[in-house]
Amino acid sequence: MDQFIALIVSGAVSGAIYSLVASGLTLSYTATGIFNFSYGAIAFSSAYIFYTLNTGMHWPVWISAVAVIFGFAPILGIILDVAVFKPLARATESAKIMATVGLLLAIPAMTQWILDEIIAVTHSGVPNSSVVLQTGLPPGLAPIPIKSWTLPFHTPLTSNGLVVLIAAAVCAVALWLLLGKTSLGLQMRAVVDRDSLAQIRGINNAKTSRYAWIFGSVLAALAGVVGAPILGAISVNAFLTVTFIASAAAVIGGLKSIPWAFAGGLILGVLQSLIAGYIHTGLNGFSNAVPFLVLLGGLIFFTRDRSRRGGSTADEVPPPDYLKGMPQWRKGLPWIVAVAFLTVYVCFLANDFWAGVMAEGLALSIIFLSFTVVTGMGGMVSLAQATFCSMAGLTTGLLFTRYGIPFFLACFIALALTALIGVIVALPAIRLGGIPLALATLALALLGDNVLFQWNFLNNTSNGWTIPRIVIGPLNLTSNRVMAMSLLVVALLIMLLINNLKKSPWGRSIAAVRSSEIAASSSGVAPVRVKLALFAISAVIAGLGGIFFTSYQMSAGSFTTPALDGLLWLATVVLFGIRRPAAAVLAGVASSATNIILQSGFHWWSWVPSWLSWNGTTSSEIPLILFGLGAVGLSRNPDGFISQMAGQNHARRVKRAAKKAALAAGQPTGIVSATPEGVAAILSEEAGIAAQVVETEGQLIGSGTVHGGTIGDTVPLDTDAVLLIKGLHVSYGDVEVIHGLTFAIERGKITSLFGVNGSGKSTLCSTISGLVKPGSGSIEFDGNDIVKMPAYRRADQGVLVAPESRGIFPGLSVEENLMLRLNAAERDEVYQRFPRIGERRKLMAGSLSGGEQQLLALAPVLIKPPTILIADEPTLGLAPLVIAELLTLFQELRDRGTTILLVEEKVRDVLSIADNVAFIELGHIVWSGPREDLDDERLVSAYLGGKLS
Amino acid sequence: MPRVRSKRSWHRVASAATAVFMTVGVIGASGVAGATTAKDVGNASAGSAVNTAKSQKLVGPKGTGLTRGISSSQIKVGCVYTAADFAGYEQAIGAAFSAINAKGGVNGRKFSLVPCLDDANSPQTNLTDAQQLVNQNQVFSVFTLSADTLPSTTTFLNNNQTPTFGWGFDPGFCGNKWVFGFTGCLAPGTLPTSNAFHNSFSSSIVTPMAKLMAPLTGKQISFCLQSDTLPASISANHQEATMISALGYKVGLNANNFPTSSTGVNPTPFVQAIINSGCNITYLSLPFASIATLSYSLKAAGYKGKIMDFTTYVPGLLGSSAALAGALAGEYINVSTGPTQEGGGAYANSEVAALKAAGQPAFLTLGGMIGYSEAQMLIQFVKGAGKTLNTTTFLSAASGKVVSYSNQPGHGPGLINWPAGHFVSSDGSSTVQVEGTKYVPKDSYAQYPTYVFGK
């Protein structure tokens, strides 16, 4: 019994550290969509700086703690938000992971490096990194010498342990108060629920994100400072392990609930402790594996996957192909040059050592190509690629060395087994996508490392196997040069394979499944089979690369490609470009070469001036810092830096060509296209649209549907316009949707804007709300151009947009929805006016009926009327009675002075209350004018082509 | 009914034929070419059931007169180690080299150390660093100090005629012609011939420990052995346990289950196991950080016996970390790498003097002692090779020779025979105890005889 209690208490102490990090992880993930792997690094750096201040510079404990937890951590959080996370918010999952992995590596390196430099320059004698990293038992907040108490049941508890428990309890309460009881917390939860809606409701999501990062950093810093004495050392690895276990706890909270994440951390700590104490399996590393089993189980059973399976929405738009329209040879040119250069270098210029570096790099390239398949093509982030390498390498070594099986057969069997492992890793992908899938693959990878590859039979009791360099006929792979060239050929073959795969029917199946599983399966594609097959292929490619890699090293062990390498590799490939096979090859060679270059420096021939030489650095920190900077750079262009380069080239080409073409055609030079043919195409398309619009106008007038009013994109001179839109051009990517629209919305009237799907109605609403930025034109609100104003400020200024599909937060309660805009007295007014809403005030808004949701969305508008309300398809999907109630509401608003723009596809209902009417077609206003100038009957037959429904 | 041979059945036949062809082809190709490895120059791969040599033979190529890293004025030496565990290693090697260079070097050649590479506890990095030192930096000799030296690494160095020096508890330091442990071969049982443990590693641990327990004797002394899961630790534990029983003491606990990646491990289960076994002396074979935590937890849980390890001797560190000094209070440390600075003596004093002369902090650390000794060995061998220095002359200097790694002839504590040192150990130790922020000598340095037991 004594042991039981003792184990629970000590387990709770470690668990409390996990809880702190898990809360930070959950908070920032829910607020920003970024799963921050680098929290471990922030904890490490905080512990490091605390040690330097407290032990090194002899600052008092409490001042050091405050400086780190409330000084360093928030500042770091803000810096990260500005430099990395904000630009990354809309990037793909793999780009986000890459950035946080880059930070994970760079932050500890920068901390050590910066402090070492300061210490060296100031000669202050403060211990530098080589001392700090060796420190056993770093001090925490508890006074030294460490006190220890014996609780009932002979349970020891140290003062540091007590500090951890208290810190965790305080944070738990603080978080609960913050999120549940403050307006900032409510705003954060609203942003998490529906980000774009929150913006147009006046919530500055940049602010909420920033606070999320600040609080997350503070939690991580606290975990670092109080956790270091418990962990026993200031070590990046220790905190990294803590981060992974905390991820398991966050998953127990469903990646959404902070209280559950907190509890999850404690549960995991206690569970680990009890298992270590009572269960003695023969399996090495079993107790280490427990958190990852929990992580995996939690992901599979508990996660409600909010992202679309197979990837996130951000993934769906492939990056622009900058070389579109260019001849084939031009597209291939950079890569042909690269291959030629590489061949010449390896065969003639490189010495044996550098040929070896290239060989190793090409082996890595083949491994990286496996990422292109599963993540670039399939959209599924896999962090288990290193596991495939280890599996293939170890199995080959085992079969070849212990059993004497011929090498090729051993490889074949190893790859078959690796494919099997690939299928196992793929199983979570059936149900999960996005970050949950990435975490699941990571959990499997860590299980592999801790259990499977610790099996003495497989890893030769930790010594590993010697893998030979083989001789195939005339090819003697003992020579680094021969090995490099052979690997180059293999890499090119695999690239070709992948390119063919993309264009094949199978490739189309993959793209379909990635886009929408449901649509794909209804078209006869089997998503499960596609995903499993994709992982299996990726595993085989990675395994092949792994065999080459271990053959180059001539050694295969459980340590050759540890699971964490998989994170680093993914980050590297994403940095170069995850979708392009050629980028993966370049990434492999570059990572191998860069390390060596950094260590050996540059030494030229004797006639080069000596200041161009550099002795290199054995500092392990510099490469990590550079990598981290790469991460930051990536956040600027999430498609990778090759794409960024391509983009810059493309932009230059476009500017040049567009200017030339436009001058030749005598047109204004704002048209975007790379070639004269492209310019001509755009011009003709615009002409076509203009012609269509003119025809419609003619129809409207000719049929007698309208008489008077204003034709086309013009504004009558005497209009008292609350909102004046002039010459608006809006595009999505390369496609222009609104082509120079001009429109005025008259003050104090209800204007209804009609148009069919695709006419640009919703785009116009989004542009007015500020969620979409126009290419050119102005939007004047009461005389001030608000085009540059961010969305959340427009709401405060009085421009309120009620978007399509109900402007409510389904994840917040009815009362909380109202709290975002109304105070208690105003809410009571709403409950009185709409008793149905009052009855349901504690329920989740998502559980209301469609009509009730729409009323909930518009109720605050009645209490605090904005200057102008723009409602996008307000009657969509509602019952007639509810529609009637809505229309009464609009009229009441109008009578109280609010200007209203109703954007609708269905004409009948809205027409009954409209003061002004306008028609939009193909991104132009076709006609606008007072309601009286419109003939209902003719409208139906001439314009709508049917009965007034 | 006419039988219609549909196109589909032809396809099936074709696919089957292809499959058969592929399978046959793979097996055939592997039979013909796959088994060919590159010219095999010797393979000391540990754990391979295929090799069962019947007699103790040194593995490795003969010297072929290579002069890689050797010029008329310089001998280039490379170095790879785990910086976090063995602070002071690089400085001590540098100090030893500075001292000999100040006297003009050996036969006009001065020793030049390439800045040490840190393998950060990664066996993979250790391997690639070693490859880089040989292939790119073109060093003559490699110094290494790491718990993660793979057989592949030592095989690589051995095959490339690169004299390699290190702490011999990894398998590669036994039986390889070009690999020298500074206290000989400490990794038992790796040589196919031996069921016997020709090894004094254990006696240099067990005997001093038993001495501490006086006046208790025999079965009154009960040992707890707690190690991590590294194979070297497990086999060392096994050795010690065997020796403890053979010498008439009691083994209260023999546990090899402390996780190797060991920060953040909850010590409670291990503490409980040790206390429940009732032993009165505990020997910890763990990474540095874990020892402090476990020692402290043992004492906090009421353990009254003695605690000993062989890792936490880091002069200067206790003064800078009060928490560490408190956690290790009363700990005994078995320092097997040479006489300690606190213990004094000619050898230790000369090491300290060399450090001072080289402008380094005058602390003789664990890593420093080892580095200095490795350097002394290299210097001795190079002296023996004479004016013409290449791999052939070096090897003949390193065979059939008694090398003392004291630089004061006749006063050295370290005496080791070669080539015997490739197979047996010549280990010694002294004991210090932590009192306050100081290491106080309790037992002076002595070499222990090779203890042969088993069959």
XYZ file of N, CA, C and O in Angstrom, chain A residues 677-790:
456
model
N -0.426 36.467 -75.395
C -1.649 35.705 -75.647
C -2.545 35.741 -74.422
O -3.766 35.852 -74.527
N -1.897 35.657 -73.259
C -2.686 35.678 -72.017
C -3.420 36.994 -71.862
O -4.592 37.038 -71.497
N -2.702 38.084 -72.157
C -3.348 39.398 -72.056
C -4.531 39.470 -72.997
O -5.621 39.910 -72.639
N -4.299 38.995 -74.220
C -5.393 39.055 -75.199
C -6.576 38.241 -74.717
O -7.730 38.657 -74.864
N -6.282 37.087 -74.118
C -7.377 36.227 -73.649
C -8.190 36.944 -72.593
O -9.426 36.903 -72.598
N -7.465 37.610 -71.667
C -8.194 38.303 -70.606
C -9.025 39.429 -71.193
O -10.182 39.641 -70.818
N -8.428 40.154 -72.100
C -9.169 41.264 -72.696
C -10.429 40.754 -73.379
O -11.507 41.353 -73.257
N -10.289 39.651 -74.075
C -11.464 39.180 -74.815
C -12.511 38.649 -73.853
O -13.715 38.800 -74.078
N -12.043 38.058 -72.760
C -13.021 37.575 -71.780
C -13.784 38.746 -71.192
O -15.003 38.696 -71.013
N -13.049 39.793 -70.895
C -13.709 40.961 -70.324
C -14.705 41.533 -71.315
O -15.810 41.954 -70.943
N -14.276 41.537 -72.550
C -15.201 42.065 -73.563
C -16.454 41.224 -73.625
O -17.572 41.745 -73.745
N -16.256 39.919 -73.533
C -17.408 39.022 -73.573
C -18.377 39.290 -72.438
O -19.594 39.312 -72.603
N -17.784 39.479 -71.250
C -18.631 39.741 -70.093
C -19.390 41.040 -70.305
O -20.599 41.135 -70.054
N -18.639 42.042 -70.752
C -19.300 43.347 -70.962
C -20.445 43.223 -71.943
O -21.521 43.814 -71.744
N -20.207 42.431 -72.977
C -21.266 42.275 -73.986
C -22.489 41.613 -73.382
O -23.635 42.030 -73.618
N -22.252 40.588 -72.590
C -23.353 39.875 -71.950
C -24.169 40.814 -71.082
O -25.399 40.783 -71.055
N -23.424 41.633 -70.329
C -24.100 42.557 -69.417
C -24.969 43.539 -70.204
O -26.120 43.821 -69.857
N -24.377 44.044 -71.288
C -25.141 45.002 -72.109
C -26.408 44.337 -72.630
O -27.484 44.939 -72.651
N -26.268 43.067 -73.011
C -27.437 42.354 -73.523
C -28.514 42.246 -72.462
O -29.712 42.457 -72.730
N -28.100 41.893 -71.255
C -29.079 41.775 -70.169
C -29.751 43.110 -69.893
O -30.969 43.182 -69.679
N -28.931 44.143 -69.906
C -29.523 45.472 -69.684
C -30.568 45.750 -70.737
O -31.672 46.214 -70.440
N -30.167 45.435 -71.979
C -31.111 45.677 -73.067
C -32.406 44.922 -72.865
O -33.505 45.433 -73.058
N -32.241 43.678 -72.421
C -33.415 42.843 -72.179
C -34.329 43.473 -71.141
O -35.549 43.515 -71.287
N -33.688 43.935 -70.054
C -34.493 44.478 -68.956
C -35.295 45.681 -69.416
O -36.466 45.862 -69.090
N -34.619 46.525 -70.203
C -35.307 47.742 -70.635
C -36.323 47.408 -71.703
O -37.479 47.814 -71.641
N -35.838 46.611 -72.673
C -36.705 46.300 -73.800
C -37.984 45.603 -73.380
O -39.060 45.844 -73.924
N -37.878 44.748 -72.380
C -39.071 43.995 -71.983
C -39.998 44.826 -71.118
O -41.063 44.380 -70.724
N -39.552 46.004 -70.764
C -40.403 46.841 -69.933
C -40.335 46.481 -68.467
O -41.128 46.972 -67.661
N -39.367 45.603 -68.115
C -39.276 45.213 -66.715
C -38.898 46.408 -65.850
O -39.358 46.583 -64.731
N -38.008 47.169 -66.416
C -37.637 48.357 -65.649
C -37.895 49.585 -66.487
O -37.821 49.535 -67.715
N -38.213 50.651 -65.786
C -38.304 51.936 -66.490
C -37.704 52.979 -65.569
O -38.089 53.129 -64.425
N -36.766 53.643 -66.088
C -36.081 54.611 -65.228
C -34.940 53.906 -64.501
O -34.391 52.914 -64.958
N -34.622 54.440 -63.329
C -33.508 53.849 -62.584
C -32.184 54.112 -63.296
O -32.077 54.979 -64.158
N -31.182 53.321 -62.933
C -29.846 53.531 -63.491
C -29.360 52.243 -64.138
O -29.455 51.170 -63.555
N -28.805 52.374 -65.303
C -28.258 51.204 -65.993
C -26.776 51.060 -65.623
O -26.038 52.049 -65.648
N -26.379 49.845 -65.343
C -24.955 49.520 -65.243
C -24.271 50.086 -64.004
O -24.905 50.487 -63.021
N -22.946 50.110 -64.087
C -22.134 50.503 -62.931
C -22.027 52.013 -62.845
O -20.985 52.598 -63.115
N -23.086 52.639 -62.467
C -23.004 54.088 -62.276
C -23.779 54.476 -61.042
O -24.595 53.705 -60.540
N -23.539 55.662 -60.594
C -24.238 56.144 -59.403
C -24.902 57.467 -59.732
O -24.252 58.379 -60.230
N -26.192 57.563 -59.465
C -26.848 58.853 -59.726
C -26.268 59.929 -58.813
O -25.871 59.675 -57.686
N -26.248 61.156 -59.311
C -25.500 62.198 -58.632
C -26.070 62.602 -57.282
O -25.353 62.989 -56.389
N -27.389 62.496 -57.146
C -27.967 63.058 -55.928
C -28.211 62.011 -54.856
O -28.984 62.221 -53.941
N -27.560 60.859 -54.969
C -27.821 59.804 -53.984
C -27.158 60.133 -52.657
O -25.991 60.490 -52.604
N -27.940 59.975 -51.579
C -27.359 60.079 -50.253
C -26.907 58.677 -49.872
O -27.686 57.879 -49.356
N -25.646 58.377 -50.190
C -25.184 56.990 -50.049
C -24.480 56.792 -48.721
O -23.550 57.505 -48.386
N -24.943 55.798 -48.000
C -24.205 55.400 -46.801
C -22.948 54.645 -47.220
O -21.864 54.862 -46.698
N -23.144 53.758 -48.210
C -22.018 52.966 -48.687
C -21.887 53.199 -50.177
O -22.830 52.994 -50.933
N -20.724 53.659 -50.588
C -20.504 53.964 -51.994
C -19.340 53.128 -52.489
O -18.208 53.264 -52.029
N -19.648 52.224 -53.443
C -18.609 51.335 -53.966
C -18.251 51.825 -55.357
O -19.126 52.008 -56.199
N -16.932 52.014 -55.565
C -16.535 52.580 -56.856
C -15.450 51.725 -57.481
O -14.403 51.486 -56.893
N -15.714 51.267 -58.706
C -14.669 50.621 -59.496
C -14.026 49.428 -58.809
O -12.821 49.233 -58.878
N -14.837 48.598 -58.184
C -14.296 47.504 -57.375
C -13.873 46.332 -58.257
O -14.639 45.843 -59.059
N -12.623 45.898 -58.096
C -12.131 44.696 -58.768
C -11.740 43.699 -57.690
O -10.898 44.000 -56.853
N -12.332 42.514 -57.718
C -11.971 41.496 -56.724
C -11.623 40.199 -57.438
O -12.338 39.775 -58.334
N -10.509 39.595 -57.040
C -10.095 38.322 -57.657
C -9.835 37.282 -56.594
O -9.430 37.596 -55.485
N -10.045 36.031 -56.965
C -9.546 34.906 -56.162
C -8.384 34.314 -56.939
O -8.570 33.695 -57.960
N -7.175 34.520 -56.447
C -6.014 34.046 -57.195
C -5.943 34.751 -58.524
O -5.952 35.983 -58.597
N -5.912 33.984 -59.581
C -5.808 34.597 -60.908
C -7.169 34.891 -61.526
O -7.230 35.427 -62.627
N -8.226 34.509 -60.848
C -9.546 34.627 -61.468
C -10.265 35.849 -60.931
O -10.556 35.938 -59.740
N -10.584 36.793 -61.816
C -11.289 37.989 -61.362
C -12.779 37.697 -61.332
O -13.338 37.129 -62.255
N -13.419 38.091 -60.241
C -14.826 37.768 -60.056
C -15.691 39.008 -60.132
O -16.819 38.968 -60.588
N -15.163 40.120 -59.664
C -15.915 41.380 -59.743
C -15.094 42.337 -60.602
O -13.925 42.591 -60.327
N -15.761 42.835 -61.624
C -14.989 43.537 -62.656
C -15.309 45.026 -62.703
O -15.930 45.506 -63.623
N -14.881 45.746 -61.729
C -15.095 47.190 -61.814
C -16.517 47.594 -61.462
O -17.161 48.359 -62.172
N -16.992 47.093 -60.325
C -18.377 47.334 -59.929
C -18.523 48.683 -59.237
O -17.708 49.053 -58.404
N -19.568 49.396 -59.600
C -19.867 50.671 -58.952
C -21.314 50.634 -58.483
O -22.207 50.255 -59.248
N -21.526 51.021 -57.246
C -22.861 50.831 -56.678
C -23.008 51.754 -55.483
O -22.063 51.980 -54.730
N -24.200 52.285 -55.303
C -24.442 53.117 -54.125
C -25.617 52.552 -53.353
O -26.610 52.133 -53.941
N -25.496 52.530 -52.050
C -26.586 52.058 -51.200
C -27.134 53.258 -50.459
O -26.444 53.910 -49.667
N -28.428 53.523 -50.715
C -29.007 54.762 -50.216
C -29.299 54.680 -48.734
O -29.775 53.662 -48.218
N -29.054 55.776 -48.050
C -29.220 55.810 -46.607
C -30.662 55.576 -46.204
O -31.585 56.090 -46.818
N -30.850 54.845 -45.138
C -32.160 54.663 -44.532
C -33.132 53.851 -45.350
O -34.324 53.821 -45.060
N -32.681 53.155 -46.398
C -33.592 52.363 -47.217
C -33.183 50.900 -47.174
O -32.041 50.563 -46.865
N -34.151 50.054 -47.532
C -33.803 48.649 -47.733
C -33.555 48.460 -49.221
O -34.447 48.678 -50.049
N -32.324 48.068 -49.532
C -31.985 47.781 -50.927
C -31.848 46.281 -51.065
O -31.177 45.650 -50.258
N -32.503 45.716 -52.069
C -32.291 44.284 -52.274
C -31.514 44.079 -53.554
O -31.785 44.705 -54.578
N -30.539 43.225 -53.465
C -29.630 42.956 -54.586
C -29.871 41.530 -55.043
O -29.730 40.585 -54.270
N -30.280 41.374 -56.303
C -30.569 40.036 -56.808
C -29.499 39.595 -57.776
O -28.934 40.388 -58.520
N -29.266 38.292 -57.783
C -28.339 37.743 -58.767
C -28.303 36.244 -58.610
O -28.594 35.719 -57.543
N -27.964 35.559 -59.685
C -27.924 34.107 -59.613
C -26.592 33.673 -59.001
O -25.702 34.485 -58.763
N -26.450 32.371 -58.794
C -25.182 31.838 -58.294
C -24.050 32.173 -59.238
O -24.169 32.005 -60.434
N -22.974 32.641 -58.695
C -21.832 32.951 -59.545
C -21.819 34.381 -60.033
O -20.894 34.780 -60.744
N -22.829 35.156 -59.629
C -22.854 36.520 -60.117
C -21.899 37.415 -59.318
O -21.606 38.516 -59.751
N -21.482 36.955 -58.162
C -20.547 37.759 -57.386
C -21.160 38.339 -56.139
O -20.564 39.192 -55.485
N -22.384 37.872 -55.767
C -23.063 38.450 -54.619
C -22.290 38.240 -53.329
O -22.014 39.180 -52.592
N -21.934 36.948 -53.087
C -21.270 36.667 -51.818
C -19.892 37.286 -51.766
O -19.435 37.730 -50.716
N -19.235 37.326 -52.923
C -17.934 37.969 -52.949
C -18.055 39.427 -52.560
O -17.234 39.978 -51.827
N -19.110 40.053 -53.067
C -19.316 41.463 -52.737
C -19.519 41.622 -51.240
O -18.926 42.516 -50.615
N -20.318 40.737 -50.645
C -20.547 40.827 -49.206
C -19.248 40.627 -48.440
O -18.951 41.346 -47.483
N -18.487 39.637 -48.863
C -17.225 39.372 -48.166
C -16.279 40.542 -48.292
O -15.516 40.848 -47.379
N -16.320 41.208 -49.451
C -15.416 42.348 -49.627
C -15.845 43.510 -48.745
O -15.014 44.200 -48.146
N -17.141 43.720 -48.675
C -17.611 44.806 -47.819
C -17.283 44.510 -46.367
O -16.905 45.407 -45.605
N -17.389 43.228 -45.989
C -17.126 42.921 -44.579
C -15.643 43.025 -44.254
O -15.255 43.191 -43.113
N -14.798 42.901 -45.261
C -13.366 43.023 -45.014
C -12.643 41.696 -45.021
O -11.430 41.644 -44.870
N -13.371 40.580 -45.198
C -12.702 39.279 -45.205
C -11.941 39.051 -46.497
O -11.015 38.254 -46.533
N -12.366 39.738 -47.552
C -11.662 39.615 -48.833
C -11.162 40.990 -49.228
O -11.875 41.981 -49.100
N -9.928 41.041 -49.719
C -9.361 42.339 -50.088
C -9.506 42.554 -51.590
O -9.157 41.680 -52.377
N -10.019 43.719 -52.010
C -10.164 43.964 -53.444
C -8.813 44.276 -54.071
O -7.891 44.723 -53.411
N -8.706 44.010 -55.364
C -7.497 44.363 -56.082
C -7.388 45.852 -56.293
O -6.315 46.444 -56.195
N -8.532 46.460 -56.599
C -8.538 47.922 -56.733
C -9.954 48.410 -56.525
O -10.908 47.625 -56.509
N -10.094 49.711 -56.365
C -11.425 50.289 -56.153
C -11.545 50.809 -54.743
O -10.655 50.649 -53.920
N -12.680 51.415 -54.459
C -12.848 51.972 -53.128
C -14.222 51.644 -52.585
O -15.174 51.413 -53.334
N -14.301 51.596 -51.275
C -15.578 51.424 -50.581
C -15.669 52.569 -49.592
O -14.945 52.615 -48.605
N -16.557 53.485 -49.878
C -16.653 54.640 -48.998
C -17.831 54.487 -48.068
O -18.971 54.328 -48.499
N -17.540 54.560 -46.808
C -18.568 54.456 -45.788
C -18.700 55.830 -45.150
O -17.763 56.318 -44.513
N -19.847 56.456 -45.351
C -20.024 57.816 -44.844
C -18.854 58.710 -45.254
O -18.360 59.510 -44.479
N -18.420 58.527 -46.485
C -17.384 59.407 -46.993
C -15.966 58.920 -46.756
O -15.025 59.447 -47.354
N -15.747 57.924 -45.877
C -14.379 57.449 -45.635
C -14.134 56.129 -46.335
O -14.938 55.217 -46.229
N -13.007 56.044 -47.025
C -12.674 54.797 -47.717
C -12.217 53.756 -46.698
O -11.217 53.957 -46.005
N -12.958 52.662 -46.594
C -12.629 51.671 -45.564
C -11.905 50.447 -46.136
O -11.753 49.441 -45.462
N -11.447 50.545 -47.381
C -10.813 49.377 -48.000
C -9.637 48.861 -47.182
O -9.402 47.670 -47.066
N -8.896 49.788 -46.589
C -7.718 49.334 -45.844
C -8.045 48.953 -44.401
O -7.189 48.489 -43.666
N -9.285 49.165 -43.988
C -9.619 48.904 -42.592
C -9.800 47.405 -42.375
O -10.492 46.752 -43.154
N -9.206 46.825 -41.336
C -9.392 45.393 -41.101
C -10.838 45.081 -40.717
O -11.560 45.940 -40.224
